[in-house]
Short mmCIF file of C-alpha atoms in Angstrom, two decimals:
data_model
loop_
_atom_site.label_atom_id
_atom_site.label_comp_id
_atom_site.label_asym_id
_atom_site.label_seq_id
_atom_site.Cartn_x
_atom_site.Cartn_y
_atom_site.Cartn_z
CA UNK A 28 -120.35 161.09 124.91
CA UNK A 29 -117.94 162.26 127.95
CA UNK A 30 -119.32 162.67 131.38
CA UNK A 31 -116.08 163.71 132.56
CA UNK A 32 -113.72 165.72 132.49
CA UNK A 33 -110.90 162.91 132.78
CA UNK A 34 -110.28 160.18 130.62
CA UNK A 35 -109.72 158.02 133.17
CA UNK A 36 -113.31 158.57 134.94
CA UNK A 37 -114.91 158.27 131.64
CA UNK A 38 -113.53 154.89 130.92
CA UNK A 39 -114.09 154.04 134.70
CA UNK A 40 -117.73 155.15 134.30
CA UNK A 41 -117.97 153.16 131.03
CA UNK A 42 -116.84 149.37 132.56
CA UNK A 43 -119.28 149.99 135.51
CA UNK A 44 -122.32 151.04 133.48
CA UNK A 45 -121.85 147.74 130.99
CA UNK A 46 -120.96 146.18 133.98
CA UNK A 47 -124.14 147.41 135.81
CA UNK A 48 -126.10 146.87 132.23
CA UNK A 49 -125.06 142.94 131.97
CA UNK A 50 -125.94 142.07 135.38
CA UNK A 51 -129.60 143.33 134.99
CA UNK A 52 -129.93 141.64 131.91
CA UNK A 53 -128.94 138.65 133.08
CA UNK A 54 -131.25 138.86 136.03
CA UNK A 55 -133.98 139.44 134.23
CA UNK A 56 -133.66 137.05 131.37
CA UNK A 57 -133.55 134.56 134.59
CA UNK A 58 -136.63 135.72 137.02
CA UNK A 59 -138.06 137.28 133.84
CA UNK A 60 -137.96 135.00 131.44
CA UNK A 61 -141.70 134.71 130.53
CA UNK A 62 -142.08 138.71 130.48
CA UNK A 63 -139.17 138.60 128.18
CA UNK A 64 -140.43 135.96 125.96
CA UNK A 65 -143.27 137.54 125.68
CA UNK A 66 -141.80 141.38 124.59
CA UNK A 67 -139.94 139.72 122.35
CA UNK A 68 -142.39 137.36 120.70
CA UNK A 69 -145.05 140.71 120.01
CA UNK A 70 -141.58 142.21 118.35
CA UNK A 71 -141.18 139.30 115.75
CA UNK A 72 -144.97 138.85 114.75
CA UNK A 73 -144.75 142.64 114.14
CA UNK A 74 -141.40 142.49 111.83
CA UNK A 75 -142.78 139.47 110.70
CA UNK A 76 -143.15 140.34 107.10
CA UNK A 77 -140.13 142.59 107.42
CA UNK A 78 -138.27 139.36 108.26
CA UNK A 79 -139.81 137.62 105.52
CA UNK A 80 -138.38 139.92 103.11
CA UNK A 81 -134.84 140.43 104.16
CA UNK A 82 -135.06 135.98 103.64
CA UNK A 83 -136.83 136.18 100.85
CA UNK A 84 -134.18 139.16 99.52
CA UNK A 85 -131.54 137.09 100.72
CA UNK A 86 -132.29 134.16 98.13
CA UNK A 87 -133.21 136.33 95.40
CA UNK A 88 -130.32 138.09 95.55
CA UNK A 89 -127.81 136.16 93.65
CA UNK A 90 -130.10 135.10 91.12
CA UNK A 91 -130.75 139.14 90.54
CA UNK A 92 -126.92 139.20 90.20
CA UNK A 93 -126.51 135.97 87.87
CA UNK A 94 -129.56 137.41 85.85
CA UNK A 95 -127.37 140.77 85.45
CA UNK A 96 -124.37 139.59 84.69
CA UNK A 97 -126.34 137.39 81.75
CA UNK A 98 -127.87 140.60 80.19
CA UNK A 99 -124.64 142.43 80.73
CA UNK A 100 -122.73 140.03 78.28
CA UNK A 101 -125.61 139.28 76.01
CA UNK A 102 -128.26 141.69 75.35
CA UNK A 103 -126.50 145.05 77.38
CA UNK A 104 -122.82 144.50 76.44
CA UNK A 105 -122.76 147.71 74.21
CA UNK A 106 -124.26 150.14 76.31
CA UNK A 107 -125.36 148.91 79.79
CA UNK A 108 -128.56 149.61 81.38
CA UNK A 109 -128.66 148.91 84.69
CA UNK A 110 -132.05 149.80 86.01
CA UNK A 111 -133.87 147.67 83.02
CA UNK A 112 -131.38 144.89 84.05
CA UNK A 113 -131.99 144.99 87.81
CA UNK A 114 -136.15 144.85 86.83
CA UNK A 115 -135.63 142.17 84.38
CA UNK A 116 -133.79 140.49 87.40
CA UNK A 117 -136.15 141.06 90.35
CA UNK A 118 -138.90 139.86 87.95
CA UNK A 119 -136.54 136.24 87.16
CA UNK A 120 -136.09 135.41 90.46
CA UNK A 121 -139.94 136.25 91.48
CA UNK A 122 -140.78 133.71 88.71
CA UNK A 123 -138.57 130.93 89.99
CA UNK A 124 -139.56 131.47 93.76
CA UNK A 125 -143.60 131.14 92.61
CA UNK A 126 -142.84 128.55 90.63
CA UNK A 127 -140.71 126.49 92.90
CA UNK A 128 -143.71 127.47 95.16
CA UNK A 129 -146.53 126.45 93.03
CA UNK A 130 -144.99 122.97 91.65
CA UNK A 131 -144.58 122.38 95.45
CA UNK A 132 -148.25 122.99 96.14
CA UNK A 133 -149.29 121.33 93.28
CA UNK A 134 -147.49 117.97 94.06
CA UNK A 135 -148.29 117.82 97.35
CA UNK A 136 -152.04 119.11 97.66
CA UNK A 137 -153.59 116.87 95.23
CA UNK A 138 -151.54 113.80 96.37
CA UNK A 139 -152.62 114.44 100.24
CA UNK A 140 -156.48 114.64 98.59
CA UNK A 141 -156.44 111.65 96.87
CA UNK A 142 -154.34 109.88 100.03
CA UNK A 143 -157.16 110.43 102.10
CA UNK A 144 -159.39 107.29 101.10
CA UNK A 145 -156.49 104.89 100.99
CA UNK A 146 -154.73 105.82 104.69
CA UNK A 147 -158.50 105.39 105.95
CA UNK A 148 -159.31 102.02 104.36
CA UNK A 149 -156.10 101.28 105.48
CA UNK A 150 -156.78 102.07 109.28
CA UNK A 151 -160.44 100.73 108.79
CA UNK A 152 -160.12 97.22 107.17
CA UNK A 153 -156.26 96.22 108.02
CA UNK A 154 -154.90 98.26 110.68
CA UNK A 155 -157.55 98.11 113.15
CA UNK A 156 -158.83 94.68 112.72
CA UNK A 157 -155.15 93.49 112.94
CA UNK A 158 -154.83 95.23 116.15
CA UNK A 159 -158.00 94.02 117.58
CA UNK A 160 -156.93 90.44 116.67
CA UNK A 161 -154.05 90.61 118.06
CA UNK A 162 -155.20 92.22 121.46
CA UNK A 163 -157.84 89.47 122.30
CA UNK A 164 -155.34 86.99 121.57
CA UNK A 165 -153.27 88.44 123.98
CA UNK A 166 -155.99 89.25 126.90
CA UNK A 167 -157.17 85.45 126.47
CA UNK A 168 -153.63 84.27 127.17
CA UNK A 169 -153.12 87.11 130.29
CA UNK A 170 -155.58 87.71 131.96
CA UNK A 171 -154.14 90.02 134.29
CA UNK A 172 -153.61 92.54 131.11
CA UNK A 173 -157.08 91.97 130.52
CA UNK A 174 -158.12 93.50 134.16
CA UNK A 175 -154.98 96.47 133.27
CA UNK A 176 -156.51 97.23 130.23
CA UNK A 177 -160.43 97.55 131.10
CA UNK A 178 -159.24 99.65 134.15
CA UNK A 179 -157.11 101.67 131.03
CA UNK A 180 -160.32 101.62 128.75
CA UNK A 181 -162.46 103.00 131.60
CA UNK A 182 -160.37 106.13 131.89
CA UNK A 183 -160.10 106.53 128.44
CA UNK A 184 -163.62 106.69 128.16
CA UNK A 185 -163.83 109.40 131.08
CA UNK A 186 -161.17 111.25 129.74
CA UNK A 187 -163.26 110.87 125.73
CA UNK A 188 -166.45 112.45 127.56
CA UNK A 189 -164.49 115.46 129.17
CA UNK A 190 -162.74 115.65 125.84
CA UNK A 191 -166.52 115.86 123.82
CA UNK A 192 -167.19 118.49 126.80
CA UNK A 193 -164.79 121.09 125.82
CA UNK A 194 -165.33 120.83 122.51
CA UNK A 195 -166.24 124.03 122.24
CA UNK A 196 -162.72 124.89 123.61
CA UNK A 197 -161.13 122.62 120.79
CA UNK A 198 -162.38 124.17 118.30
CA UNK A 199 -161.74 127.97 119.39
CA UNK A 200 -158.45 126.64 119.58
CA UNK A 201 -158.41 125.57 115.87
CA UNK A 202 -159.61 128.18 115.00
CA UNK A 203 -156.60 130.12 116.21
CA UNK A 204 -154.49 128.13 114.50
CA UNK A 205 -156.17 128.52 111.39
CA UNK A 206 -156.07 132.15 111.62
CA UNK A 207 -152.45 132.35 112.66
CA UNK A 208 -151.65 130.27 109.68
CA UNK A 209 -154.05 132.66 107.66
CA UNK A 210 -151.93 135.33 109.06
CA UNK A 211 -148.46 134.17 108.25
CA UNK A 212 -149.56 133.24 104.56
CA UNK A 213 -150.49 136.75 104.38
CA UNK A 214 -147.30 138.12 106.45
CA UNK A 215 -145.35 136.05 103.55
CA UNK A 216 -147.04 137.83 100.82
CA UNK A 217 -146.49 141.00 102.10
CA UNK A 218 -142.91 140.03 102.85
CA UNK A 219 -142.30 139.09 99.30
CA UNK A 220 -143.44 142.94 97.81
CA UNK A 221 -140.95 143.89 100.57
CA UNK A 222 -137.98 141.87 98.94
CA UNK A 223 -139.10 143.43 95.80
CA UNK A 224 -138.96 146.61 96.69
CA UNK A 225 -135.80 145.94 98.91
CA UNK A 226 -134.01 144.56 95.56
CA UNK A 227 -134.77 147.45 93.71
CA UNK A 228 -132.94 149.73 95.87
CA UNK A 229 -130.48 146.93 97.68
CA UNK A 230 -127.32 150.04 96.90
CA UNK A 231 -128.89 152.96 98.24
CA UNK A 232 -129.98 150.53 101.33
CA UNK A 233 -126.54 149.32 101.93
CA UNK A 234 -124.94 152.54 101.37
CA UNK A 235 -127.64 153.96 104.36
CA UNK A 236 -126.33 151.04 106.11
CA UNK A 237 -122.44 151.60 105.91
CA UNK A 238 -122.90 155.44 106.82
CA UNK A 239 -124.51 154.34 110.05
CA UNK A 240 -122.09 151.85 110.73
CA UNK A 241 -119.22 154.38 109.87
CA UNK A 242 -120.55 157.00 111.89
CA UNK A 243 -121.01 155.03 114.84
CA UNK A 244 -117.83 153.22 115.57
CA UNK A 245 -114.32 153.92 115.01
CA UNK A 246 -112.19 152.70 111.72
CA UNK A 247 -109.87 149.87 113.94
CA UNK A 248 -113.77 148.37 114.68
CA UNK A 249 -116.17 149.54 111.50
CA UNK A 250 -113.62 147.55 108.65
CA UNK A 251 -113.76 144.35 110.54
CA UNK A 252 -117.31 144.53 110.23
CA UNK A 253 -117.20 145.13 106.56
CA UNK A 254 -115.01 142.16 105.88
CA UNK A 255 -117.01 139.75 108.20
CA UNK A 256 -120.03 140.99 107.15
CA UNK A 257 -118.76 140.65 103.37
CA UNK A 258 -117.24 136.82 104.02
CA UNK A 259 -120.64 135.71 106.48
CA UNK A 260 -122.53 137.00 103.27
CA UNK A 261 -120.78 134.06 100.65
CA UNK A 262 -120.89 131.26 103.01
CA UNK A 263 -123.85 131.76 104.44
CA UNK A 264 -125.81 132.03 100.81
CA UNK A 265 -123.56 129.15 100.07
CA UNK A 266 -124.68 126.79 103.19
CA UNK A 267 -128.02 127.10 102.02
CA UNK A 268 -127.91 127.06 98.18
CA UNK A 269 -125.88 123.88 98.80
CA UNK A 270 -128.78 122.07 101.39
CA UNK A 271 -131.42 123.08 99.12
CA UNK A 272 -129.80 121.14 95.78
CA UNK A 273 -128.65 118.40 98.23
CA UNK A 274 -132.31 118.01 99.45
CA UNK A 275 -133.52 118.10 95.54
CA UNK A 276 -131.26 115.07 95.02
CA UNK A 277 -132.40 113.22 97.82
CA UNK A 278 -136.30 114.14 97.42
CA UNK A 279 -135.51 112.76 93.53
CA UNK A 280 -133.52 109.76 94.54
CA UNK A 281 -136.02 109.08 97.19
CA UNK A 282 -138.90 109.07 94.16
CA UNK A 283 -136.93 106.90 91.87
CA UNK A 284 -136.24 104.44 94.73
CA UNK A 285 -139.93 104.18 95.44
CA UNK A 286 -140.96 103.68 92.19
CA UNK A 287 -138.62 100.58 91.66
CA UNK A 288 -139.94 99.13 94.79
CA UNK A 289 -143.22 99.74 94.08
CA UNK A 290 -143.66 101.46 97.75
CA UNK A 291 -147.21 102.87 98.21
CA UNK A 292 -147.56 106.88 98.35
CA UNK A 293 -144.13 107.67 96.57
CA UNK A 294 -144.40 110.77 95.68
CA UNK A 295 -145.59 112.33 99.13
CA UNK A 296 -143.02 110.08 100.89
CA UNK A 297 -140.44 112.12 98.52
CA UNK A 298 -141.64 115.45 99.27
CA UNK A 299 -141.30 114.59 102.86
CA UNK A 300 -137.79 113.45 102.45
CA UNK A 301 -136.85 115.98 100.33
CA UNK A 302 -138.20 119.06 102.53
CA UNK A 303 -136.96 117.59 105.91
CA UNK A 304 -133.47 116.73 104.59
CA UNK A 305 -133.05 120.56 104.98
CA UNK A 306 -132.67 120.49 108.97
CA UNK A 307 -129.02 118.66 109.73
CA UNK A 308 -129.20 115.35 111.51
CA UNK A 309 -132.87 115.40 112.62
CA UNK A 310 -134.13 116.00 109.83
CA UNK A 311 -133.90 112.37 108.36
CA UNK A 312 -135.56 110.74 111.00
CA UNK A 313 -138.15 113.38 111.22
CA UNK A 314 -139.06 112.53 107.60
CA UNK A 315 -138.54 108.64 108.04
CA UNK A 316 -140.97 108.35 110.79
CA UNK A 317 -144.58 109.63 109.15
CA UNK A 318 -143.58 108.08 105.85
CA UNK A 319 -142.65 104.92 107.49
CA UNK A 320 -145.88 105.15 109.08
CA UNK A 321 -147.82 105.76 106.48
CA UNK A 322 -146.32 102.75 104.39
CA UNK A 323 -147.25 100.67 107.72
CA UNK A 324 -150.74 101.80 106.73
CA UNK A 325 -151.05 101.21 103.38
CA UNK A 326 -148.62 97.62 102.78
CA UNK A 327 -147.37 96.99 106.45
CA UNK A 328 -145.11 94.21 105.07
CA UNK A 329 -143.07 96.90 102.75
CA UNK A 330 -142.38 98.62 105.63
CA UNK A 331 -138.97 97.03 107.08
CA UNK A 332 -137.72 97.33 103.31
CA UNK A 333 -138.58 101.01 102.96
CA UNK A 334 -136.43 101.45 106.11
CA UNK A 335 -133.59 99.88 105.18
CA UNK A 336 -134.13 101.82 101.55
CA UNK A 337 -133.98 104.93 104.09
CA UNK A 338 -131.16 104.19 105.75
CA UNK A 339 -129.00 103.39 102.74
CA UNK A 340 -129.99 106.54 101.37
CA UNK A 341 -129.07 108.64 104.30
CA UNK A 342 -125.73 106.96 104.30
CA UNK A 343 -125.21 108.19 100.97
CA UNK A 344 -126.25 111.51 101.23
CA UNK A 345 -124.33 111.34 104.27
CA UNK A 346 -120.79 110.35 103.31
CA UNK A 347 -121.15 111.15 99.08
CA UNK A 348 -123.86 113.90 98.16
CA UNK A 349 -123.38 115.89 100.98
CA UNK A 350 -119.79 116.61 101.61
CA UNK A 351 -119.50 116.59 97.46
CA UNK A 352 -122.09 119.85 97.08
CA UNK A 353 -121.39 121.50 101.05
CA UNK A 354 -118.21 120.57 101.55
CA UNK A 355 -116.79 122.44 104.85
CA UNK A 356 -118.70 125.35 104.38
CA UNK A 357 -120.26 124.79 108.03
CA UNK A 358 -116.91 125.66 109.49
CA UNK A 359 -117.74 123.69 112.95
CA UNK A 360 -117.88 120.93 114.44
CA UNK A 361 -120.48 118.06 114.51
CA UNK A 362 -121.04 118.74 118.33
CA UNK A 363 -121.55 122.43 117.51
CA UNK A 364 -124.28 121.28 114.80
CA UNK A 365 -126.24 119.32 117.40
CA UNK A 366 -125.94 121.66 119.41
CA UNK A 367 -127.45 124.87 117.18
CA UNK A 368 -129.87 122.32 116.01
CA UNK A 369 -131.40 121.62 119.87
CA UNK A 370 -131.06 124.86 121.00
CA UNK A 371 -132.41 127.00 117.87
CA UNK A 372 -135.61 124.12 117.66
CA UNK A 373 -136.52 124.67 121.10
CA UNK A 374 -136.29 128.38 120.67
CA UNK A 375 -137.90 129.08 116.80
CA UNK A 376 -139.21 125.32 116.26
CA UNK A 377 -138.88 123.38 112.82
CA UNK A 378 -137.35 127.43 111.29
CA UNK A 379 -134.47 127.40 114.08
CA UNK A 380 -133.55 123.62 113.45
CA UNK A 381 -133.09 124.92 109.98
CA UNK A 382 -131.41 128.21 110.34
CA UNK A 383 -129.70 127.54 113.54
CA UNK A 384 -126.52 125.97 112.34
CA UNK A 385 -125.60 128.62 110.23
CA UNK A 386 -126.46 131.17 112.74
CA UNK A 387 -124.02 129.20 115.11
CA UNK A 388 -121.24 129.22 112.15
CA UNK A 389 -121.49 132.47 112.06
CA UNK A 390 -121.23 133.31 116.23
CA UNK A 391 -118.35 130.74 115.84
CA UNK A 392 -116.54 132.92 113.21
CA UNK A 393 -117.09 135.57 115.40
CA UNK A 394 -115.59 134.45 118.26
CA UNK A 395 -112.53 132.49 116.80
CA UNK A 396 -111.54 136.12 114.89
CA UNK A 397 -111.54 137.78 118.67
CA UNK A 398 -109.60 135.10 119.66
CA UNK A 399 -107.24 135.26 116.88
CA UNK A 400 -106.69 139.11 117.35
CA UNK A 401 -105.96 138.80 121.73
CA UNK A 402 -103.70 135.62 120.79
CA UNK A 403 -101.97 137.19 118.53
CA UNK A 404 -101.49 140.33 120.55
CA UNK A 405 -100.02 138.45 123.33
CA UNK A 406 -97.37 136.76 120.97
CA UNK A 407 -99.73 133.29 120.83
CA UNK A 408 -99.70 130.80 119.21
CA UNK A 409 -103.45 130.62 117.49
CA UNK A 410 -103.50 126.56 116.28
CA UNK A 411 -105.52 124.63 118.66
CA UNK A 412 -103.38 121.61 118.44
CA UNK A 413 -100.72 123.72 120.50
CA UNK A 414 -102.86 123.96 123.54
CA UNK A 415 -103.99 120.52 123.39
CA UNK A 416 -100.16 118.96 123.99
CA UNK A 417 -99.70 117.46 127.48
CA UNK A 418 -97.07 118.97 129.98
CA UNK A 419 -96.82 122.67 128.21
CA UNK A 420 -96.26 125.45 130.39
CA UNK A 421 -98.42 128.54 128.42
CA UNK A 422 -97.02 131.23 128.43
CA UNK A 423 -95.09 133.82 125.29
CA UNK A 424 -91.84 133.12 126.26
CA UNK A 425 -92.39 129.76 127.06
CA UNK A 426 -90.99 126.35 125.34
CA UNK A 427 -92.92 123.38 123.99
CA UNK A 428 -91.56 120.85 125.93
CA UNK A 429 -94.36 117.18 125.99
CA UNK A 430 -95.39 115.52 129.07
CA UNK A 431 -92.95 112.35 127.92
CA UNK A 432 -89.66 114.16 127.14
CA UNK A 433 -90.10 116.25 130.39
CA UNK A 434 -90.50 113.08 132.48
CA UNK A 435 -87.32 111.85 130.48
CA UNK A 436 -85.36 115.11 131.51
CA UNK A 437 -86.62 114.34 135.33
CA UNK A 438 -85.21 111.09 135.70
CA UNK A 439 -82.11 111.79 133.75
CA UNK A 440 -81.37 114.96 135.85
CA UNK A 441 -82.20 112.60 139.31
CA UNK A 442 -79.79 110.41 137.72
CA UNK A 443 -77.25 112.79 136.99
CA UNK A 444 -77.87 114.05 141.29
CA UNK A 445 -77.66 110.55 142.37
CA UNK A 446 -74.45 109.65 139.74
CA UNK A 447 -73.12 113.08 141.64
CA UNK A 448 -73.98 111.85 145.14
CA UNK A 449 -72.23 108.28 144.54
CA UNK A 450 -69.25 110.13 143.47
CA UNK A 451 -68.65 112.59 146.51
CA UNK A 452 -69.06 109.34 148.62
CA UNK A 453 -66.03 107.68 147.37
CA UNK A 454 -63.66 109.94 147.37
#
């Protein structure tokens, strides 16, 4: 759209309105932030299911395609049918999501129920009496803790009777949660018929998609986006295929290891492991510490052994199951991983820490290709190690000259002044 007349004024009056556009949104996401938060939160719980699907699409997608390309060679290799092959493959992949669902469920529900008694005869006959025992041993040798800790009970109780006051409170409150849960089951349901039906007509979809995309920009900017979206696509699906076996192995390494040291609740302990070895660096500890906790409860002296068993684990998933299934398909750096992982958890919670590094490998590939293209435009060198030498003057026609050798060419050309000087004086 031209406003003017002159080329000039039109790209004049484009740089001030983006201009104009970025400083508002800046100031508002700053003074604003809440009002923001809050637009934008009603925005996801509405495309909630609609997120659900393009995720649950996402997955299912190359198991549609392996599916296909089964049929194609076995059962369709004479005459292909591609509409009974795509159903056969939507209906594959629904099986193996529900099922991986379902065995999930099924391991972990039953386990929790029959859990129940032991972690509270745990708390009841060892925990707490060890505590107690321990506490009066300690208030009989101090008494100044003793006075601390009867000024400590007394609030306690105080804050216990306004606690049992507001119970009403409480419990609306639980009961929101329990309907938000209800409501995000349901929004994953929903989201599911939406992959479904996305599958089934994935072509015509991306076909919408690349006429849009087409039609809105110009060709030097529309076939970059093809090819990054094309290459984002393949590493992206292979980041997460890649954590998902790695966490199999370690939720199944985890069980075996428990068995042969007879720990106490193995097979929730591996569940836990297994499921929170999907978030990058936090997500061991964030597994360790409730199942260390709950082997505290149930045989407190296996508990220094089940960390170690932890730790030795980690390291092994860390420097030999990891790096064998991922490889570098992360494409940054550990500080870039730490930091995806704090900033996406404090914005989205346990889902960013999960899907935050690749969203940050992907803003990363991004922003090295834009750096690429204006290096290389300017006649730039685009390895990193050449900007990291000491004593190099940047620039295109510039030479590569180290901080050492150009302190060597300073004192030899001083020299070479002062041998010059000496001369001149004796003749």
């Amino acid at each position: 759209m031209r406003f003017f007349d002159n080329k000039r004024y039109n790209k004049i009056f484009g740089y001030c309105f983006a201009f104009i556009t970025v400083v508002l949104l800046v100031v508002l996401f700053l003074f604003q932030w809440d009002t923001v938060s809050s637009f934008f939160g009603n925005i996801l719980n509405v495309l909630e299911p609609v997120i659900w699907g393009l995720v649950i699409a996402f997955i299912m997608n190359s198991m549609v395609k392996r599916t296909e390309i089964i049929l194609g060679k076995t059962i369709f290799h004479k005459k292909p049918h591609p509409k009974t092959s795509r159903a056969i493959g939507i209906a594959v992949a629904s099986i193996i999501i529900i099922a991986v669902i379902t065995l999930v469920i099924m391991a972990v529900i039953p386990q929790i129920i029959t859990s129940i008694p032991g972690i509270y005869d745990g708390l009841v006959n060892e925990v707490y009496p060890a505590v107690e025992t321990w506490l009066t041993k300690l208030l009989d040798d101090y008494p100044s803790i003793a006075s601390a800790v009867n000024s400590e009970l007394e609030n306690l109780t105080t804050y216990l009777s306004s606690l049992l006051s507001n119970l009403a409170s409480q419990l609306s409150t639980m009961l929101t949660s329990l309907l938000s849960f209800a409501n995000s089951v349901l929004n994953f349901i929903i989201g599911f018929f939406v992959a479904i039906y996305f599958m089934a007509s994935k072509e015509l979809l991306q076909m919408q998609a690349k006429k849009l995309i087409v039609a809105l920009f110009p060709e030097r900017i529309y076939h970059p986006i093809f090819t990054f979206t094309s290459s984002t696509n393949h590493a992206l699906l292979g980041f997460i295929y890649g954590k998902i076996l790695d966490s199999i192995i370690m939720g199944c390494l985890c069980a075996v290891g428990m068995l042969i040291l007879q720990m106490p609740y193995g097979m929730i302990i591996s569940i836990i492991v297994g499921i929170t070895n999907i978030i990058p660096i936090f997500g061991p500890f964030i597994g360790a510490i409730p199942s260390a906790i709950l082997v505290l409860i149930a045989e407190p002296r296996k508990v220094i052994w089940f960390v170690i068993f932890i730790l030795v684990l980690q390291q092994i998933d860390g420097n030999i199951i990891g790096p064998k299934i991922l490889g570098n398909r992360i494409g940054i750096s550990s500080f870039w991983v730490l930091i995806s992982i704090i900033v996406c958890g404090n914005l989205f919670g346990i889902v960013g820490m999960i899907i935050g590094v690749p969203l940050f490998a992907v803003v990363f590939d991004i922003l090295s290709a834009i750096v690429k293209r204006n290096l290389t435009r300017k006649n730039m060198p685009t390895e990193t190690s050449y900007y990291s030498m000491a004593g190099v003057k940047i620039g295109s026609d510039s030479t590569i000259i180290p901080a050492v050798e150009a302190s060597e060419n300073k004192v030899t050309e001083s020299e070479a002044v002062g041998d010059e000087k000496d001369a001149s004086g004796e003749e």
